[in-house]
Amino acid sequence: MSVFEGRAWISKQGLVDVSIEVDNGYISSVKKTNLEPKKEKARGLILPGALDMHVHFRDPGYSHKEDWQTGSESAACGGVTAVVDMPNTNPFTSNLSLFKEKEQIAKEKSVVDFGIGVNVEEHLTEQDWFSTIPSAFWKLYPYGISSEDYFRLAKEVLDKTNKPLVIHCEHPDYMHNNPLEKLSDHTNNRLVAEEKCLSAMPSSEYLHVAHLSTSNGLNNLPALSSTEVCPHHLLLNLDNCSSLDCKVDPPLRNVSDNNNLYDAYRQGKIPILASDHAPHTIEEKRSDTPPSGMPGVETMVPLMLQEVVEKRLDLSRLVNSMSEAPAERLGLNRGRIEKGQPADFMFVDLVDSEKIDVDSLHSRSNWSPFEGWEAIFPYKVFRRGELISENSEVVSKGGGLNLFD
Ligand code: NCD
Ligand code: ZN
Ligand code: ZN
């Protein structure tokens, strides 16, 4: 058994001085204390580890961009103790045997716990494993598909599923491919794709809208659905991130979209924070045909902790959106410092602001749109009671488990 002492974020109570006992990786008790020094006494705060339900760790198939080791180490150093990986690897994660292959790779290499999303393809709901595969959710993309098929598949899955359907909601008929000379050309190619997609989506409690990016999308969210926002759609726009490096899907917009999304996020109307960590190499990003996507799993929590310090965000909203809400959305008993939950937490000191330095990050993509931004990195991160990173260095290898097994 181990004991952690410090000022911790306790769900529904706020910051409380506590002593947390951990047995076999799970919290066995949380007691109020007067902070007598014991074994692990945190300076600053103890917060629950984050669950980032939208990452692309590129493994198998694109390990020159990232793999389960580099991706998960990047997560760990950013306070993210669990991730859900998207299915657009090579091959796509689209059936039980490909799922098992990816799960095996993740079990061998990932230092954080994980879930795996399965791609929606024709006949998915007829597969004999449809209701039993230990996946986090289904994922539907609008790429290379007609709008008829896209909306039909969404409806088929929503009618039959008992787990979330996560959609990349850009309407296939409104995603244009006019050549790009500057970043705003990409935004203009997709100007109304999100709102057109969302207004055509049926309402369902199983629907989860990934990476919401526009005010008009926000105003057209299907009833009952949940949604997530990424730091880049809150903080970046065509003015402060204008090079083609910042090409991402859905695209960056303008400051008023940032502000409207941020207000909705503050109010909990957008309940979940996710990174859409989508690493590509700098050579790929600077090529004539730059792919969309930016890394973000390591900078998500540090950037938003800085937002807390600058009083633009309440700590309670940050903890809820990074830990409690995603866990609840995925039906997982985690995300809170509470008896019976996994001992996933980070120690952070809110005086630790520093400028983001790409050379200190762990993603293989080796760049960040947030280079030079002030951020607060956790100084210790624990996964099921085990120290996995300290001062932005990984101190443990592998050990991650499927959250849905
Ligand atoms: C993602 C990727 O690179 O896999 N890119 C992106 O711009 N977000 C795909 C996606 O999430 O749509
Ligand atoms: Zn997407
Ligand atoms: Zn994505």
XYZ file of C-alpha atoms and ligand atoms in Angstrom:
419
model
C 0.000 0.000 0.000
C 1.138 3.563 -0.642
C -0.044 6.891 0.702
C -0.228 10.218 -1.128
C -0.785 13.412 0.790
C -1.622 16.848 -0.440
C -4.271 19.297 -1.503
C -6.368 17.314 -3.938
C -9.310 18.025 -6.205
C -12.172 15.991 -4.750
C -15.228 15.706 -6.956
C -18.170 17.884 -5.820
C -16.097 19.309 -2.945
C -13.187 21.101 -4.549
C -9.676 21.356 -3.127
C -9.325 19.472 0.156
C -6.249 18.468 2.181
C -6.323 14.696 2.082
C -4.422 11.512 2.565
C -5.045 9.047 -0.269
C -4.351 5.371 0.335
C -3.653 3.249 -2.698
C -3.819 -0.520 -2.804
C -2.974 -2.492 -5.942
C -3.315 0.571 -8.152
C -6.748 1.580 -6.837
C -7.738 4.168 -4.250
C -8.729 2.372 -1.048
C -9.487 5.449 1.025
C -9.464 9.234 0.913
C -9.274 10.871 4.327
C -9.191 14.515 5.316
C -5.891 15.335 6.968
C -3.901 18.178 8.420
C -1.082 17.403 5.983
C 1.381 15.766 8.351
C 4.271 14.751 6.090
C 4.012 11.086 5.105
C 5.364 9.175 2.153
C 4.377 11.115 -0.961
C 3.528 14.690 -0.080
C 2.636 16.775 -3.077
C 3.657 20.390 -3.401
C 0.927 22.292 -5.203
C -2.125 20.236 -6.104
C -3.142 16.650 -6.762
C -5.528 16.436 -9.714
C -7.093 13.371 -11.340
C -5.248 12.119 -14.431
C -6.827 13.219 -17.701
C -8.608 10.877 -20.119
C -8.061 12.123 -23.674
C -10.714 10.401 -25.751
C -9.317 11.549 -29.114
C -5.744 10.667 -30.105
C -4.098 9.251 -33.212
C -1.090 7.182 -32.125
C -0.564 5.964 -35.743
C 0.423 2.434 -34.768
C 0.225 0.124 -36.695
C 1.170 1.570 -40.039
C 2.529 5.082 -39.620
C 5.111 4.694 -36.904
C 7.373 7.233 -38.622
C 4.824 9.802 -37.324
C 4.177 8.254 -33.882
C 3.782 4.887 -32.205
C 2.216 3.621 -29.008
C 5.442 4.221 -27.080
C 6.127 7.810 -28.157
C 2.453 8.757 -28.178
C 1.771 7.343 -24.727
C 4.946 8.864 -23.272
C 3.865 12.212 -24.667
C 0.496 11.685 -22.968
C 2.088 10.708 -19.658
C 4.285 13.817 -19.532
C 1.220 15.954 -20.159
C -0.863 14.497 -17.307
C -2.932 12.242 -19.562
C -3.139 8.820 -17.926
C -5.575 7.262 -20.402
C -6.308 7.776 -24.087
C -8.642 6.495 -26.753
C -6.962 5.845 -30.082
C -8.721 6.497 -33.372
C -9.065 3.799 -36.053
C -7.409 5.583 -39.010
C -4.190 3.605 -38.735
C -2.895 1.302 -41.486
C -4.781 -0.950 -41.671
C -7.860 0.837 -40.342
C -9.143 -0.727 -37.111
C -12.304 -2.115 -38.657
C -12.792 -5.686 -37.437
C -12.148 -7.926 -34.452
C -8.808 -9.334 -35.583
C -7.391 -5.907 -36.494
C -8.691 -4.641 -33.161
C -6.825 -7.424 -31.354
C -3.642 -6.668 -33.267
C -3.759 -3.031 -32.211
C -4.665 -3.966 -28.645
C -1.633 -6.250 -28.501
C 0.696 -3.492 -29.745
C -0.749 -1.038 -27.236
C -0.392 -3.523 -24.375
C 3.261 -3.976 -25.229
C 4.162 -0.324 -25.734
C 1.727 2.021 -24.016
C 2.642 3.521 -20.655
C -0.900 4.891 -20.230
C -4.162 2.973 -20.150
C -6.085 3.011 -23.381
C -9.245 2.394 -25.329
C -9.558 1.742 -29.044
C -12.120 3.148 -31.458
C -13.423 0.937 -34.274
C -14.091 2.329 -37.746
C -17.628 2.295 -39.109
C -17.776 0.422 -42.414
C -20.546 -1.275 -44.402
C -22.255 -4.146 -42.557
C -20.695 -3.223 -39.190
C -23.930 -3.758 -37.297
C -24.309 -7.273 -38.772
C -20.956 -8.542 -37.489
C -21.155 -11.225 -34.816
C -18.703 -9.215 -32.661
C -20.708 -5.957 -32.954
C -22.101 -6.099 -29.444
C -19.135 -7.784 -27.723
C -15.892 -6.219 -29.016
C -14.144 -4.426 -26.099
C -13.837 -1.140 -27.991
C -14.355 2.349 -26.593
C -16.684 3.517 -29.356
C -17.383 3.516 -33.094
C -15.871 6.219 -35.281
C -17.335 7.528 -38.521
C -15.302 9.665 -40.951
C -16.611 11.728 -43.859
C -13.543 11.086 -46.039
C -13.880 9.109 -49.297
C -17.580 8.468 -48.798
C -20.778 9.887 -50.328
C -23.019 11.956 -48.098
C -25.822 9.401 -48.600
C -23.611 6.600 -47.276
C -22.232 8.756 -44.465
C -25.635 9.650 -43.023
C -27.087 6.182 -43.677
C -24.216 4.499 -41.804
C -24.563 6.955 -38.926
C -28.242 6.148 -38.622
C -27.713 2.381 -38.878
C -25.155 2.413 -36.079
C -27.148 4.805 -33.863
C -30.203 2.564 -34.176
C -28.368 -0.551 -33.004
C -25.476 0.493 -30.784
C -25.080 0.426 -27.036
C -21.914 2.543 -27.033
C -21.084 5.990 -28.424
C -20.775 6.739 -32.110
C -18.095 9.407 -32.462
C -18.452 11.385 -35.670
C -16.050 13.608 -37.531
C -18.879 15.876 -38.640
C -18.046 17.640 -41.881
C -20.628 17.164 -44.619
C -18.985 15.324 -47.551
C -20.812 17.533 -50.086
C -19.334 20.694 -48.559
C -15.699 19.624 -48.244
C -14.075 21.261 -51.256
C -10.555 20.661 -52.486
C -9.590 23.919 -54.138
C -5.789 24.255 -54.127
C -4.211 25.786 -51.026
C -1.981 28.814 -51.241
C -2.572 29.936 -47.692
C -4.201 28.497 -44.600
C -7.450 30.451 -45.002
C -8.005 28.629 -48.321
C -8.418 25.430 -46.295
C -10.886 27.139 -43.942
C -12.823 28.458 -46.935
C -12.897 24.995 -48.533
C -14.701 23.762 -45.407
C -16.576 26.904 -44.454
C -20.035 25.411 -43.850
C -19.187 21.675 -43.808
C -19.571 21.377 -40.016
C -22.916 23.152 -39.636
C -24.343 21.333 -42.699
C -23.263 18.016 -41.239
C -24.572 18.691 -37.744
C -27.922 19.986 -38.902
C -28.442 16.795 -40.940
C -27.452 14.406 -38.111
C -30.247 12.673 -36.211
C -30.610 13.265 -32.497
C -29.308 10.441 -30.328
C -27.954 9.977 -26.833
C -25.313 7.708 -28.411
C -23.984 10.455 -30.673
C -20.713 12.159 -29.761
C -19.482 15.023 -31.922
C -15.693 15.154 -32.163
C -13.624 18.356 -32.315
C -16.361 20.997 -32.538
C -14.894 24.016 -34.318
C -17.506 26.645 -35.213
C -20.162 28.841 -33.625
C -22.631 27.673 -36.250
C -21.803 24.062 -35.465
C -22.429 24.767 -31.793
C -25.800 26.241 -32.649
C -26.744 23.192 -34.708
C -25.727 20.390 -32.339
C -28.225 17.518 -32.536
C -30.340 17.180 -29.402
C -29.091 14.628 -26.835
C -25.604 14.440 -28.374
C -22.422 15.178 -26.460
C -19.437 17.007 -27.852
C -15.786 17.799 -27.283
C -13.527 20.745 -28.055
C -9.761 20.800 -28.596
C -7.334 23.414 -27.273
C -6.506 24.450 -30.841
C -10.126 25.375 -31.568
C -10.270 27.403 -28.339
C -6.913 29.141 -28.582
C -5.744 29.180 -32.214
C -7.198 30.991 -35.212
C -6.219 32.187 -38.679
C -4.516 35.230 -37.168
C -2.297 33.675 -34.501
C -1.566 30.389 -36.343
C -1.553 31.291 -39.989
C 1.087 29.088 -41.603
C 0.114 25.954 -43.506
C 1.613 23.967 -40.580
C -1.664 24.795 -38.841
C -3.754 22.897 -41.400
C -6.110 20.739 -39.383
C -9.550 19.181 -39.847
C -11.903 20.755 -39.056
C -9.933 23.922 -39.850
C -8.970 26.820 -37.615
C -11.424 29.732 -37.808
C -11.474 33.232 -36.317
C -11.390 34.749 -32.835
C -15.153 34.950 -32.538
C -15.442 31.179 -33.054
C -12.739 30.695 -30.380
C -14.708 32.896 -27.989
C -18.097 31.311 -28.609
C -16.704 27.799 -28.231
C -14.818 28.831 -25.104
C -17.987 30.293 -23.534
C -19.887 27.077 -24.294
C -17.013 25.054 -22.853
C -16.933 27.188 -19.684
C -20.656 26.685 -19.242
C -20.366 22.915 -19.726
C -22.461 23.011 -22.888
C -19.361 21.493 -24.469
C -18.617 19.003 -21.685
C -15.384 17.390 -22.851
C -11.842 18.506 -23.604
C -9.894 16.328 -26.076
C -6.677 16.894 -27.996
C -7.249 15.289 -31.426
C -3.511 14.582 -31.192
C -2.797 14.068 -34.909
C 0.975 13.949 -35.424
C 2.649 14.190 -38.823
C 6.350 14.739 -39.441
C 7.534 18.263 -40.123
C 8.660 17.098 -43.590
C 5.118 15.953 -44.351
C 3.640 19.175 -43.011
C 6.010 21.277 -45.160
C 5.464 19.225 -48.343
C 3.433 20.374 -51.361
C 0.475 18.380 -50.067
C 0.508 18.967 -46.298
C -1.673 16.533 -44.351
C -4.143 17.900 -41.794
C -3.469 17.490 -38.101
C -1.386 18.763 -35.212
C 0.049 17.060 -32.133
C -1.522 18.021 -28.804
C -1.788 15.246 -26.214
C 1.171 16.552 -24.184
C 0.250 20.251 -24.294
C -3.528 19.999 -23.719
C -3.594 19.943 -19.908
C -0.554 22.251 -19.452
C -2.096 24.928 -21.718
C -5.429 24.741 -19.936
C -3.783 24.872 -16.486
C -2.192 28.111 -17.652
C -5.696 29.278 -18.631
C -6.766 28.527 -15.045
C -3.894 30.579 -13.651
C -4.810 33.448 -15.949
C -8.369 33.199 -14.627
C -9.967 32.447 -17.957
C -11.126 29.006 -16.791
C -12.235 27.516 -13.476
C -10.249 24.578 -12.161
C -13.535 22.736 -11.571
C -14.422 22.976 -15.280
C -10.963 21.840 -16.321
C -11.026 18.786 -14.055
C -14.562 17.931 -15.071
C -13.846 18.242 -18.804
C -10.505 16.433 -18.842
C -11.232 13.637 -16.339
C -14.781 13.212 -15.035
C -16.863 13.963 -18.136
C -14.970 11.813 -20.664
C -14.962 8.881 -18.222
C -18.679 9.244 -17.660
C -19.345 9.541 -21.391
C -17.515 6.267 -21.990
C -19.149 4.505 -19.056
C -15.901 4.194 -17.096
C -15.573 4.306 -13.328
C -12.614 6.695 -13.200
C -11.675 10.358 -13.364
C -12.196 11.176 -9.689
C -10.034 10.946 -6.577
C -12.375 8.667 -4.745
C -12.415 5.226 -3.124
C -12.579 2.445 -5.725
C -11.214 4.516 -8.610
C -7.851 3.862 -10.263
C -5.040 5.841 -8.616
C -4.424 8.028 -11.652
C -3.286 11.482 -10.722
C -0.911 14.275 -11.463
C 0.917 16.609 -9.140
C 0.897 20.167 -10.446
C 2.184 23.389 -9.020
C 0.418 26.387 -10.475
C 3.550 28.515 -10.097
C 5.392 26.283 -12.589
C 4.583 28.257 -15.780
C 7.155 27.754 -18.516
C 7.325 28.272 -22.245
C 6.545 25.217 -24.364
C 9.766 23.974 -25.924
C 9.366 21.433 -28.711
C 12.669 19.786 -27.786
C 11.183 18.822 -24.415
C 8.080 17.173 -25.882
C 7.910 13.450 -26.570
C 5.839 13.091 -29.739
C 7.765 11.802 -32.734
C 6.206 14.601 -34.809
C 8.652 17.021 -33.202
C 6.741 20.265 -33.648
C 3.924 22.086 -31.929
C 1.645 24.941 -32.928
C 1.986 26.070 -29.298
C 5.774 26.451 -29.240
C 6.636 29.372 -26.947
C 3.194 29.464 -25.272
C 3.168 29.556 -21.461
C 2.046 26.270 -19.931
C 2.131 24.352 -16.649
C 3.350 20.779 -16.946
C 2.636 18.322 -14.131
C 5.789 17.468 -12.196
C 4.691 13.927 -11.364
C 2.129 11.672 -13.029
C 0.859 8.380 -11.619
C -1.004 5.629 -13.512
C -2.713 3.144 -11.188
C -0.426 4.274 -8.382
C 2.771 3.903 -10.366
C 4.942 6.931 -11.110
C 5.127 7.097 -14.923
C 6.586 10.554 -15.503
C 8.507 13.072 -13.475
C 9.536 16.582 -14.557
C 8.666 15.780 -18.171
C 10.765 12.613 -18.205
C 9.263 9.164 -18.582
C 10.243 6.950 -15.657
C 8.402 3.743 -16.495
C 7.983 1.615 -19.615
C 4.749 0.092 -20.916
C 2.179 -1.318 -18.501
C -0.930 0.210 -20.104
C -4.149 -1.816 -20.139
C -7.329 -1.739 -22.210
C -9.894 0.266 -20.207
C -12.727 -1.716 -21.777
C -11.492 -5.271 -21.150
C -6.648 13.599 -38.263
C -5.479 12.689 -38.614
O -4.439 13.200 -39.032
O -5.585 11.484 -38.414
N -6.403 14.904 -38.803
C -6.944 16.055 -38.389
O -6.678 17.079 -39.028
N -7.716 16.144 -37.340
C -7.913 13.008 -38.758
C -9.139 13.552 -38.092
O -9.247 13.601 -36.860
O -10.066 13.935 -38.784
Zn -11.635 14.161 -37.197
Zn -8.884 13.076 -35.004
